[in-house]
Coordinates of C-alpha atoms in Angstrom, one line a residue:
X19 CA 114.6 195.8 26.8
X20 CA 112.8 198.0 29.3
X21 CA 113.4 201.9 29.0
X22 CA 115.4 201.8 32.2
X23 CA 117.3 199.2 31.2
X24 CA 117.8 201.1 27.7
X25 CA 118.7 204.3 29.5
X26 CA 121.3 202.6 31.8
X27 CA 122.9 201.0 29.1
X28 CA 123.3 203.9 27.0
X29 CA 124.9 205.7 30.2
X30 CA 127.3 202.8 30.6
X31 CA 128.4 202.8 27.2
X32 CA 129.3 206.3 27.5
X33 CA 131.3 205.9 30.9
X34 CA 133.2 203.2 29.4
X35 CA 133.9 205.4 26.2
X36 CA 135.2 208.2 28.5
X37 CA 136.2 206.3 31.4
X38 CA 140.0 207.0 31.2
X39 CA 139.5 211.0 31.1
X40 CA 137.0 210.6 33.5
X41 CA 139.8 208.9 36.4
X42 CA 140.9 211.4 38.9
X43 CA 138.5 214.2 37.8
X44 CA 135.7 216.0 39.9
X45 CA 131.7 214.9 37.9
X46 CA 129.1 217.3 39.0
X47 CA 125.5 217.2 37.1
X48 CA 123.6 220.2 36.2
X49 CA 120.1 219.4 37.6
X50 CA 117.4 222.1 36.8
X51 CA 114.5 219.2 38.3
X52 CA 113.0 219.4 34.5
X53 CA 112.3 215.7 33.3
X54 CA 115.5 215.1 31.6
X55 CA 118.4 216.1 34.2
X56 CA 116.5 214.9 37.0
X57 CA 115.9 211.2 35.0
X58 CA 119.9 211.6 34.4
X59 CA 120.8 212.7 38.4
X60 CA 118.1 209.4 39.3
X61 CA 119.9 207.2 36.8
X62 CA 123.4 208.2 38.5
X63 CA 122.3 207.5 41.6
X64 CA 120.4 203.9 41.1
X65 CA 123.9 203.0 38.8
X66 CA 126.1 204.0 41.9
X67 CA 123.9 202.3 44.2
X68 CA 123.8 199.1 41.9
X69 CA 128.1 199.4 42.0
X70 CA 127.7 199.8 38.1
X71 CA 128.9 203.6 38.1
X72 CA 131.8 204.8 40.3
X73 CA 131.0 208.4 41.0
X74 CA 127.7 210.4 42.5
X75 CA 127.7 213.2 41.2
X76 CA 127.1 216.1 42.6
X77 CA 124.2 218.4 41.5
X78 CA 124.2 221.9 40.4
X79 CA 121.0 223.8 40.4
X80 CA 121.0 227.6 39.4
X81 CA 118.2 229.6 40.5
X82 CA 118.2 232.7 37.9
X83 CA 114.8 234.8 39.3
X84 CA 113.9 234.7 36.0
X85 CA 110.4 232.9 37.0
X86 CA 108.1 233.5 40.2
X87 CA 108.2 229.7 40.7
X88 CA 112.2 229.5 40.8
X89 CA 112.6 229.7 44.6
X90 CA 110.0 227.0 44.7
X91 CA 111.6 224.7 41.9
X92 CA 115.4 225.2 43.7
X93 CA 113.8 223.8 47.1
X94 CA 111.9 221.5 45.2
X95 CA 115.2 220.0 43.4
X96 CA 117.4 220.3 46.8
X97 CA 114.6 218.3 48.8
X98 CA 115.0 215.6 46.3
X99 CA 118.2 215.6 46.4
X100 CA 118.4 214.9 50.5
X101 CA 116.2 212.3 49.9
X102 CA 117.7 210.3 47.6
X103 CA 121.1 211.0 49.2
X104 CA 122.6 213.0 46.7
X105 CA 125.0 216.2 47.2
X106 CA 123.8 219.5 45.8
X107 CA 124.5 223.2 45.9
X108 CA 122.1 225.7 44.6
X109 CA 123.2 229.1 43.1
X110 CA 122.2 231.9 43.2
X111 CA 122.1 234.6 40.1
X112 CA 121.4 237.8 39.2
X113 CA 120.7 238.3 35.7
X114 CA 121.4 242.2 34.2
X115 CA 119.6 241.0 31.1
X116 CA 116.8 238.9 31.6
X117 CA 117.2 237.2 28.4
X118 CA 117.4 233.1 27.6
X119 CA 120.6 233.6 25.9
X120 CA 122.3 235.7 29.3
X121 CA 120.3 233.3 31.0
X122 CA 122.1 230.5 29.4
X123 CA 125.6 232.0 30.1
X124 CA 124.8 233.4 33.5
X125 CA 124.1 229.3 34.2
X126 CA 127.3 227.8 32.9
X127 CA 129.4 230.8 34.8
X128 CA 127.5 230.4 37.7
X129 CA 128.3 226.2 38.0
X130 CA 132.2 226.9 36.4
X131 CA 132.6 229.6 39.6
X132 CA 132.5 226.7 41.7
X133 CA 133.8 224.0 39.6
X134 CA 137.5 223.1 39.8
X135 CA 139.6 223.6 36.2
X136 CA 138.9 220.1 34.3
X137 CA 135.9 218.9 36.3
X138 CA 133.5 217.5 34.6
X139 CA 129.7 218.8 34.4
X140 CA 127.2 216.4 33.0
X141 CA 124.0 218.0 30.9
X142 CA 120.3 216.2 30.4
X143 CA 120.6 216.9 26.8
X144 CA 118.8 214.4 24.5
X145 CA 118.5 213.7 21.0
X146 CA 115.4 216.1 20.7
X147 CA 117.6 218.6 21.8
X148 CA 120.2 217.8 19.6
X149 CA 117.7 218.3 16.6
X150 CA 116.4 221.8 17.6
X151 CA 119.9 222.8 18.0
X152 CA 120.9 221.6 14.9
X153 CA 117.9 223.6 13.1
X154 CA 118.6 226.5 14.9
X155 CA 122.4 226.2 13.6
X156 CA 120.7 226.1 10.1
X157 CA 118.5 228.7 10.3
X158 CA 121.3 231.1 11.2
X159 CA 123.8 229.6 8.2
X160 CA 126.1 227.8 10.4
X161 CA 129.0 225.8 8.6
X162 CA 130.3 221.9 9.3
X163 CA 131.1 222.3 12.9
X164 CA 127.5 224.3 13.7
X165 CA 125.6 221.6 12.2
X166 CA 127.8 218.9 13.8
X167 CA 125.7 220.2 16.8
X168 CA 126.4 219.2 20.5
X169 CA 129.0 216.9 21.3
X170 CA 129.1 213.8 23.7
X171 CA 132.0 215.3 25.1
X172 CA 133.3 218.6 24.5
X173 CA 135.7 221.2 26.4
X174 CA 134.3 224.8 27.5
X175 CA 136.2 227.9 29.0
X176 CA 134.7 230.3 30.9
X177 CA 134.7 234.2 29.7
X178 CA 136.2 235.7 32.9
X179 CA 137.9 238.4 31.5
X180 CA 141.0 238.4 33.6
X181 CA 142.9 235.5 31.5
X182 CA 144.5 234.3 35.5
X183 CA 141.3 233.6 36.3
X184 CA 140.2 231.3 33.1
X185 CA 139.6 227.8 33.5
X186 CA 138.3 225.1 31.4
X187 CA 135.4 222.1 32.1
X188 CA 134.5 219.3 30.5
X189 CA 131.0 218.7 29.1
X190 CA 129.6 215.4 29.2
X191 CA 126.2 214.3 27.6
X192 CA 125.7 210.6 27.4
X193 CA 121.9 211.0 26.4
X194 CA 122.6 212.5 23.2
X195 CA 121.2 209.3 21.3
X196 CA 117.9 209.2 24.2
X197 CA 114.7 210.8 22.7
X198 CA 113.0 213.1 25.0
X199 CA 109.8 210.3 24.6
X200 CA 112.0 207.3 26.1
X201 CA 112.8 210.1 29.4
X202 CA 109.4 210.7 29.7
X203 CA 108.6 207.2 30.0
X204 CA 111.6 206.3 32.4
X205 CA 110.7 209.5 34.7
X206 CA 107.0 208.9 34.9
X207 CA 108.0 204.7 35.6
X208 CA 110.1 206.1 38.1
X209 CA 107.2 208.5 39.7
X210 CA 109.6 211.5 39.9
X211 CA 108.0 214.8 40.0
X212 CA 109.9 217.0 37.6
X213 CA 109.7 220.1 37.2
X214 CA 107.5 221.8 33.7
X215 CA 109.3 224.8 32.6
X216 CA 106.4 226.6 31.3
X217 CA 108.6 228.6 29.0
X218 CA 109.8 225.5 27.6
X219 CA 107.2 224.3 25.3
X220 CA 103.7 226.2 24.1
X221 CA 99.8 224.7 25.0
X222 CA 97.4 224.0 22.0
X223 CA 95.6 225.1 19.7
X224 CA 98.1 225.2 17.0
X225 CA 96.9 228.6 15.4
X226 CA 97.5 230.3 18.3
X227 CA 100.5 229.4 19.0
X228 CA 102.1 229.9 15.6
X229 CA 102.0 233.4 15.9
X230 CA 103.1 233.8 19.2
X231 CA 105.9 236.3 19.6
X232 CA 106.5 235.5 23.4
X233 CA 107.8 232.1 22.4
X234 CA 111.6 231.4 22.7
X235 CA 113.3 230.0 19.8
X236 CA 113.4 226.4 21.3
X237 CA 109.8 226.6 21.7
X238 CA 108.7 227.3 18.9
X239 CA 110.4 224.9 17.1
X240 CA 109.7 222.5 19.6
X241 CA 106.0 223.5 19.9
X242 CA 105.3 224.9 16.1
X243 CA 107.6 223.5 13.4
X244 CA 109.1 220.1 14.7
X245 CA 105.3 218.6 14.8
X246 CA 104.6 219.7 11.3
X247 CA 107.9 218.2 10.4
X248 CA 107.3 214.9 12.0
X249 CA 103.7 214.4 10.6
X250 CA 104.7 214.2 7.2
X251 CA 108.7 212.9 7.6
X252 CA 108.0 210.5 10.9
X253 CA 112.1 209.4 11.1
X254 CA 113.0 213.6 10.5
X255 CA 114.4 213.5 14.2
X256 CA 116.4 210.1 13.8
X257 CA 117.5 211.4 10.7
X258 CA 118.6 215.1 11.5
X259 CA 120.4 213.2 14.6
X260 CA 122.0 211.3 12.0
X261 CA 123.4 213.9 10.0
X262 CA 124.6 215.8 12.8
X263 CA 126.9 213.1 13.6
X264 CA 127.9 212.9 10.0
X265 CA 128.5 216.2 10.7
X266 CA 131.2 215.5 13.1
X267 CA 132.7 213.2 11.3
X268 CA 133.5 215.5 8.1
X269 CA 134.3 218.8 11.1
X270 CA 136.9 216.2 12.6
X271 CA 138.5 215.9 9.4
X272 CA 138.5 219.5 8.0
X273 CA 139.8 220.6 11.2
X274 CA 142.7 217.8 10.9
X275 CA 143.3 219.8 7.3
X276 CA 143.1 223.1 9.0
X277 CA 145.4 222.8 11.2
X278 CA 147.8 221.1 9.4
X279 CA 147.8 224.4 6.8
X280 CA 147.9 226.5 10.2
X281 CA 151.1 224.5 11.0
X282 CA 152.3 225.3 7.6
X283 CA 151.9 229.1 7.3
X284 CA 152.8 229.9 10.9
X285 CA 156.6 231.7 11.3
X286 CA 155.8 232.1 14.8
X287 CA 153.3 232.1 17.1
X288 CA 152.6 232.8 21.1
X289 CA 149.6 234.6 22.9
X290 CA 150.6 238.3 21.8
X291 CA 152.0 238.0 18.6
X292 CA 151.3 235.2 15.9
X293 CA 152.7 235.5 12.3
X294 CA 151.8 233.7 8.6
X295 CA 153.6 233.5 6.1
X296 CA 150.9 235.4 3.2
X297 CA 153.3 233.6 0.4
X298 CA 152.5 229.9 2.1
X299 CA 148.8 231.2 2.5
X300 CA 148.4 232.0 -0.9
X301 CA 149.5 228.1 -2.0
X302 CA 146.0 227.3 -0.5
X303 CA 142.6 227.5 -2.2
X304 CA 140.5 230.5 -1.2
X305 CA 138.1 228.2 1.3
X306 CA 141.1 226.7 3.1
X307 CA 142.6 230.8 3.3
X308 CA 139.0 231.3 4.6
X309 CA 139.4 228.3 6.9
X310 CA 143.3 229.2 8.3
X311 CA 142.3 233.0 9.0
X312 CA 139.4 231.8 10.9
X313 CA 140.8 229.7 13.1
X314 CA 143.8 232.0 13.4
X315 CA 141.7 235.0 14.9
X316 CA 140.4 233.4 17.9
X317 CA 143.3 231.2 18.9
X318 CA 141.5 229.7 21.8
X319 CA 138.0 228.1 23.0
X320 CA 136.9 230.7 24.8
X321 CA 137.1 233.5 22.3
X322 CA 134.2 234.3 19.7
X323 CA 134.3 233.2 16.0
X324 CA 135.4 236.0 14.2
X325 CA 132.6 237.5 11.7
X326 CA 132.8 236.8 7.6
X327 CA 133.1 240.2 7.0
X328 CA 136.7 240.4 9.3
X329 CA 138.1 237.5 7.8
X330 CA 136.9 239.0 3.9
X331 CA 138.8 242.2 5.5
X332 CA 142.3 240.3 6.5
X333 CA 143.1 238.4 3.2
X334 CA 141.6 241.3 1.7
X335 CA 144.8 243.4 3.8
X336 CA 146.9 240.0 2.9
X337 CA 146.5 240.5 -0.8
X338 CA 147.8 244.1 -1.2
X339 CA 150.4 245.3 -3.0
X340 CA 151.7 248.6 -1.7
X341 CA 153.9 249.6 0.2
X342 CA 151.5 251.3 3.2
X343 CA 152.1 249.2 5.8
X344 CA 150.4 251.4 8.5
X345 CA 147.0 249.9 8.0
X346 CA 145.6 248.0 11.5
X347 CA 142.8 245.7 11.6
X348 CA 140.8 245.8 15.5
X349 CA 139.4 242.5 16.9
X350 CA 138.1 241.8 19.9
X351 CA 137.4 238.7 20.3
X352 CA 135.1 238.8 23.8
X353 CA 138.5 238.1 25.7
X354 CA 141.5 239.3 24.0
X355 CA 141.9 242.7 22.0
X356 CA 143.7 242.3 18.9
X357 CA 145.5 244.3 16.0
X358 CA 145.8 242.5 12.9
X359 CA 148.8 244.4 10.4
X360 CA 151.1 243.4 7.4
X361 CA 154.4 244.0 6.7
X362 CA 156.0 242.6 3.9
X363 CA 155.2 239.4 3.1
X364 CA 153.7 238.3 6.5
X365 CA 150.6 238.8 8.6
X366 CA 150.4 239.6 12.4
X367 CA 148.6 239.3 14.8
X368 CA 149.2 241.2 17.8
X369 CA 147.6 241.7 21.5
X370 CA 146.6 245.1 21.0
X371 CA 148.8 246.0 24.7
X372 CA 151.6 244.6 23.3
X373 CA 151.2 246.5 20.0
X374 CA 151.0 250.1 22.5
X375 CA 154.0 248.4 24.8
X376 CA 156.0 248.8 21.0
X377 CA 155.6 252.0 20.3
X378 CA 157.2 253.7 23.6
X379 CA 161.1 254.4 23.1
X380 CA 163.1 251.7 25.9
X381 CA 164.8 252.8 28.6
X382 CA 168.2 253.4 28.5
X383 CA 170.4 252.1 31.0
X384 CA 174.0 251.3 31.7
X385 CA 175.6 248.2 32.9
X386 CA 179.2 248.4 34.9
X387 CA 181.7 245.3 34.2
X388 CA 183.2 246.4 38.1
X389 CA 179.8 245.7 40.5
X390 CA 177.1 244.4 38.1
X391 CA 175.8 248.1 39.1
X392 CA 172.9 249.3 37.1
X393 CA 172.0 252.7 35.9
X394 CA 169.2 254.3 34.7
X395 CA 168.6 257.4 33.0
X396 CA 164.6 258.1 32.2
X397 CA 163.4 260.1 28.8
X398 CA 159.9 261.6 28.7
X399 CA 158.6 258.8 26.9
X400 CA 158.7 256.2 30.1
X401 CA 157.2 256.2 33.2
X402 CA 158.8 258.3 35.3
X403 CA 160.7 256.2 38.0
X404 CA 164.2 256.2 38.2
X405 CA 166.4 252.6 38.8
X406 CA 169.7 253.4 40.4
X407 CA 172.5 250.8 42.0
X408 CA 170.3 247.8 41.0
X409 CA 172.3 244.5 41.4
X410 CA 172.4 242.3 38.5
X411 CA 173.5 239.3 37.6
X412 CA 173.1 237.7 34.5
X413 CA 169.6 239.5 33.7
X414 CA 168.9 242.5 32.9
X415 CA 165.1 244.4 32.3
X416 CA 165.4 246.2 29.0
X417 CA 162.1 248.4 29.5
X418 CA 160.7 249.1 32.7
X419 CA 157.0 250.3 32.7
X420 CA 153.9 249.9 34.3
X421 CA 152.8 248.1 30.9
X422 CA 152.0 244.6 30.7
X423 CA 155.4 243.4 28.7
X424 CA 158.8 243.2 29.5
X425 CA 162.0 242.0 28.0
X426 CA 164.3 240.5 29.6
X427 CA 168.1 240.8 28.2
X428 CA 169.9 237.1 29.6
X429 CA 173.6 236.0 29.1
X430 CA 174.8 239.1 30.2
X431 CA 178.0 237.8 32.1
X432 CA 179.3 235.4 29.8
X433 CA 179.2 239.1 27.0
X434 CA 181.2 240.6 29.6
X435 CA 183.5 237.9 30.1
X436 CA 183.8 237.6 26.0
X437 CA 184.5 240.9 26.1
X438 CA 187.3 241.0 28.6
X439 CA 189.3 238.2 27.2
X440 CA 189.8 240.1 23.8
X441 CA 191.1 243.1 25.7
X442 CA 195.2 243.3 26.5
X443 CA 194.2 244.8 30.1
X444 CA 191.3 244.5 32.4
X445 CA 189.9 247.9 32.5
X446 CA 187.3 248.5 35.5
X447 CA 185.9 251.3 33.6
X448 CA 184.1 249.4 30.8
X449 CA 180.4 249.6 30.9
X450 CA 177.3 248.3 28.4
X451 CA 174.9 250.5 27.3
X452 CA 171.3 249.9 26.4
X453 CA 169.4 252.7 24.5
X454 CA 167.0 253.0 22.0
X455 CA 168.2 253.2 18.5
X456 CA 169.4 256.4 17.4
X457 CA 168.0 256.6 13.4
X458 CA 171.0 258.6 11.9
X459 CA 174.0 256.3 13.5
X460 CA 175.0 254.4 10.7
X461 CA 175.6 250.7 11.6
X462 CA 177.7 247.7 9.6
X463 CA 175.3 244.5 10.1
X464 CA 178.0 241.3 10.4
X465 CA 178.4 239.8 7.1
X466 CA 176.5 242.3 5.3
X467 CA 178.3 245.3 3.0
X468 CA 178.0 248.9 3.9
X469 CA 176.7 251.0 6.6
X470 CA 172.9 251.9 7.3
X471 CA 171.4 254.0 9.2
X472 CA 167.3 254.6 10.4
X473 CA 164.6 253.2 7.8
X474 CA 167.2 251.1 5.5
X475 CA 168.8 249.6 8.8
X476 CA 165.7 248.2 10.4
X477 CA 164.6 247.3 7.1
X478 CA 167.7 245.1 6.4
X479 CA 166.8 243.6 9.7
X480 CA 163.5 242.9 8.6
X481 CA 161.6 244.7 10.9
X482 CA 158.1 245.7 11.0
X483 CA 157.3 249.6 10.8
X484 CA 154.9 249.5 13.7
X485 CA 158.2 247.1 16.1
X486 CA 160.8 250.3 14.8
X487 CA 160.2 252.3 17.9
X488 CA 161.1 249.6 20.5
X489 CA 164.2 248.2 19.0
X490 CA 167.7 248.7 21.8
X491 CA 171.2 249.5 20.5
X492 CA 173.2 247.4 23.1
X493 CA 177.0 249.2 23.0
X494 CA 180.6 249.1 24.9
X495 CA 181.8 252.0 26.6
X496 CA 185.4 252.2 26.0
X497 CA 187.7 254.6 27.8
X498 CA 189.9 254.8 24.6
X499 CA 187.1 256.0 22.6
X500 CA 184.7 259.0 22.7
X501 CA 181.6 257.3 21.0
X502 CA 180.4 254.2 22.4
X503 CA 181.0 250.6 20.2
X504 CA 177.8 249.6 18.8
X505 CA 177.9 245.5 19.2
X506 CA 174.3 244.3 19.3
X507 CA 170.8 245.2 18.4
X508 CA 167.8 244.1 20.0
X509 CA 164.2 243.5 18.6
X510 CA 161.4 241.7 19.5
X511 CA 162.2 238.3 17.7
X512 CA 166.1 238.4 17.6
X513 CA 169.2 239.4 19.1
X514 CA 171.3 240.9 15.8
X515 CA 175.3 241.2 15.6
X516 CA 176.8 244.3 14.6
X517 CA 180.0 244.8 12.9
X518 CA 182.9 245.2 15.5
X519 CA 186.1 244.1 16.8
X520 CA 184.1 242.1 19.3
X521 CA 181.3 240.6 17.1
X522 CA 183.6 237.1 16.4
X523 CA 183.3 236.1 20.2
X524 CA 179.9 238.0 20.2
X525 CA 178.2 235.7 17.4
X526 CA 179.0 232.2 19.0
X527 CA 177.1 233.1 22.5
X528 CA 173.8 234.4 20.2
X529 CA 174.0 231.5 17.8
X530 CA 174.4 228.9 21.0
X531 CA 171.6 231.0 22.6
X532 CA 173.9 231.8 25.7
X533 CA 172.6 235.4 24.8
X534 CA 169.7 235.8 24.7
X535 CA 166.5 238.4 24.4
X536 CA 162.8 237.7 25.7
X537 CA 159.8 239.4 25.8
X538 CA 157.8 238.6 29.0
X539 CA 154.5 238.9 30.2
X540 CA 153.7 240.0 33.5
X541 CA 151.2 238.1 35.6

């Protein structure tokens, strides 16, 4: 078989592999005019011509300034293109930090600005490549999934920091079995004038080159190491290749058993606050702990892998014993800010906004059974602003700030209709108030003995020291009485009935979930 018969075959195989997730999406090709991308963006075309392939893609070239010659390289690529009857855009960049690694990054942001979220962009890289990466994984004590080096087909999200303006792409290589030698030989059969990247690979003699500092790391494993490696171990390249799919295989089924112990030590979890249960996390041997907190800390693609020392630190805060639960763990994770705490017998997670949102005292506000009217009174611990004669409905904001969270208190006419059948006479006067918790009003919890008031309450309740401060007593206004009947409390997780002569008809809307409490995000 001829090597462009070999090339277009292994291409083929991979569009039939991924030819379901590849129907109805957007392909774009990253085409820096090297020898490998522009073999790939050649291939593409003579399979689409041929009516083998079903897409052209279109071709991405980023011009970084990095190099005197990249002006003349992004004409040179974009010429090619028009004559071969290709679509391509060239970008520009400006790099802060003229460094391969920025350079890298600045690349993939530059092609995702344009891209649509779930296009797909397909890379030149080759089984060469895959073997530098995977000794470059090695040489900085990377685990399973490092040394499974790169996939066919993987998913990557872009680092914007706004999170509305996040979006995810698919990255395709379907050359990862090619060696760079079988591309050379289909782009010089194929007279196409690639581009040399100078910085790509080091001239002769050998003893100079070994001791050349200017060299990038790719290089000078490329250039220095590989060829020594080679010379004595001829079938190194095949056989690193080969391990690194091995590789995948075992990452694929660790992570299957990592997140099936996620699944088993999570009480809860959503973007701002995720929670394990330390006693289920303890049932699992210290590498799977390792493996759970992890994969925990950065929740999503985009975010970095948290350090060793950061997960040593949270099982470290898992495994105490005291009762000093003020103790707060920062991450930040490239996109997301995090506080990591324990209370009791559980770990949290918490958007570090969300975990200031909790510590500022609620608003209180009153609630009219006549109009719906709403009333607002403001302490010095809120904004400022002042709500009056709001019409509501069945919703009602329980904290109004400029912050990024919100909850919102639902159900509210089918309390107030509860509440009025019990009494012998309508009474227009009625209201419901909604304040923050006052610590010395002692409080019956239904089906519980006794009164509590301030830390014993809340910690009946369950709730975490650092949530105390946000928690809303919601109470009835009753023109027979001077003090106002506590009914509910509010915290972040659950809507809790109180003792009362109202709590029976109270406890059948909160247990249906016809009352309800919900922390929102704003957007």
């Amino acid at each position: 078989m001829t090597t462009n018969n070999a090339l277009a075959q292994v291409l083929l195989n991979s569009f039939e592999q991924h030819k379901r997730q590849l129907l109805g999406r957007r392909i774009w090709l990253a085409c820096s005019g090297g020898r490998d991308s522009l073999s790939l963006a050649h291939l593409c075309q003579q399979l689409f011509e041929a009516g083998k392939l079903p897409f052209l893609p279109q071709l991405l070239h980023v011009n970084h300034g990095m190099q005197q010659a990249n002006d003349i390289w992004a004409e040179q690529v974009s010429n090619w293109a028009k004559q071969n009857q290709m679509p391509c855009r060239v970008l520009e960049i400006d790099l802060v930090k003229k460094t391969e690694q920025e350079a890298r990054q600045a690349r993939y942001e530059a092609m995702m600005g344009v891209m649509n979220h779930n296009d797909v962009l397909i890379l030149g890289h080759h089984q060469d490549d895959q073997v530098e990466t995977l000794l470059m994984r090695l040489f900085n004590g990377a685990g399973a999934n490092g040394l499974s080096g790169m996939k066919e087909w993987s998913t990557k999200q872009s680092m914007a920091n706004d999170y509305r303006c996040q979006k995810s792409i698919v990255l395709w290589r379907p050359l990862l079995s090619v060696s760079r030698e079988q591309i050379t030989e289909y782009a010089n059969h194929n007279q196409l004038a690639y581009i040399d990247d100078p910085t790509n690979i080091a001239s002769p003699p050998i003893d100079h080159i070994v001791e050349d500092k200017t060299l990038n790391d790719r290089a000078w494993l490329r250039s220095v190491l590989l060829p020594h490696i080679t010379q004595r171990y001829p079938k190194a390249r095949e056989a690193m290749a080969r391990t690194g799919q091995l590789m995948q295989d075992a990452h694929i089924i660790l992570n299957e058993q990592n997140t099936a112990d996620l699944s088993n030590v999570s009480i809860a979890t959503n973007s701002w606050c995720a929670i394990l249960d330390i006693a289920q996390l303890n049932d699992l041997s210290n590498a799977r702990q390792s493996s759970v907190i992890h994969s925990w800390l950065a929740p999503t693609a985009a975010e970095l892998p948290p350090s060793k020392r950061l997960v040593e630190d949270v099982l470290a805060l898992a495994q105490r014993t005291d009762a000093n639960h003020q103790t707060s763990l920062y991450w930040d994770s490239g996109v997301y800010q995090y506080q990591i705490r324990r209370y009791q017998n559980k770990l949290y997670r918490l958007f570090d906004s969300y975990s200031q949102w909790l510590q500022l005292a609620p608003q209180t506000q009153s609630l009219s059974f006549v109009d719906n009217s709403l009333d607002s009174s403001i302490d010095s611990s809120t904004d400022g602003s002042i709500d009056k004669s709001v019409k509501v409905t069945d919703r009602l904001a329980l904290k109004s700030s400029n912050l990024e969270f919100e909850w919102h208190f639902s159900g509210l006419l089918g309390l107030k209709k509860a509440i009025q059948q019990q009494l012998v006479e309508e009474d227009k006067s009625l209201k419901l108030i909604f304040e923050p918790l006052p610590r010395d009003l002692k409080l019956a919890l239904l089906g519980r003995v006794g009164r509590k008031s301030g830390k014993k309450l809340l910690q009946a309740i369950d709730q975490p020291s650092f949530m105390r401060q946000s928690v809303v007593l919601c109470s009835l206004k009753l023109p027979t009485q001077a003090q106002p009947l506590p009914l509910l409390l509010v915290t972040p997780d659950e809507l809790v009935v109180l003792q009362s002569d109202f709590s029976h008809c109270i406890r059948p809307l909160v247990t249906s979930n016809e009352l309800t409490s919900q922390l929102q995000r704003r957007v």
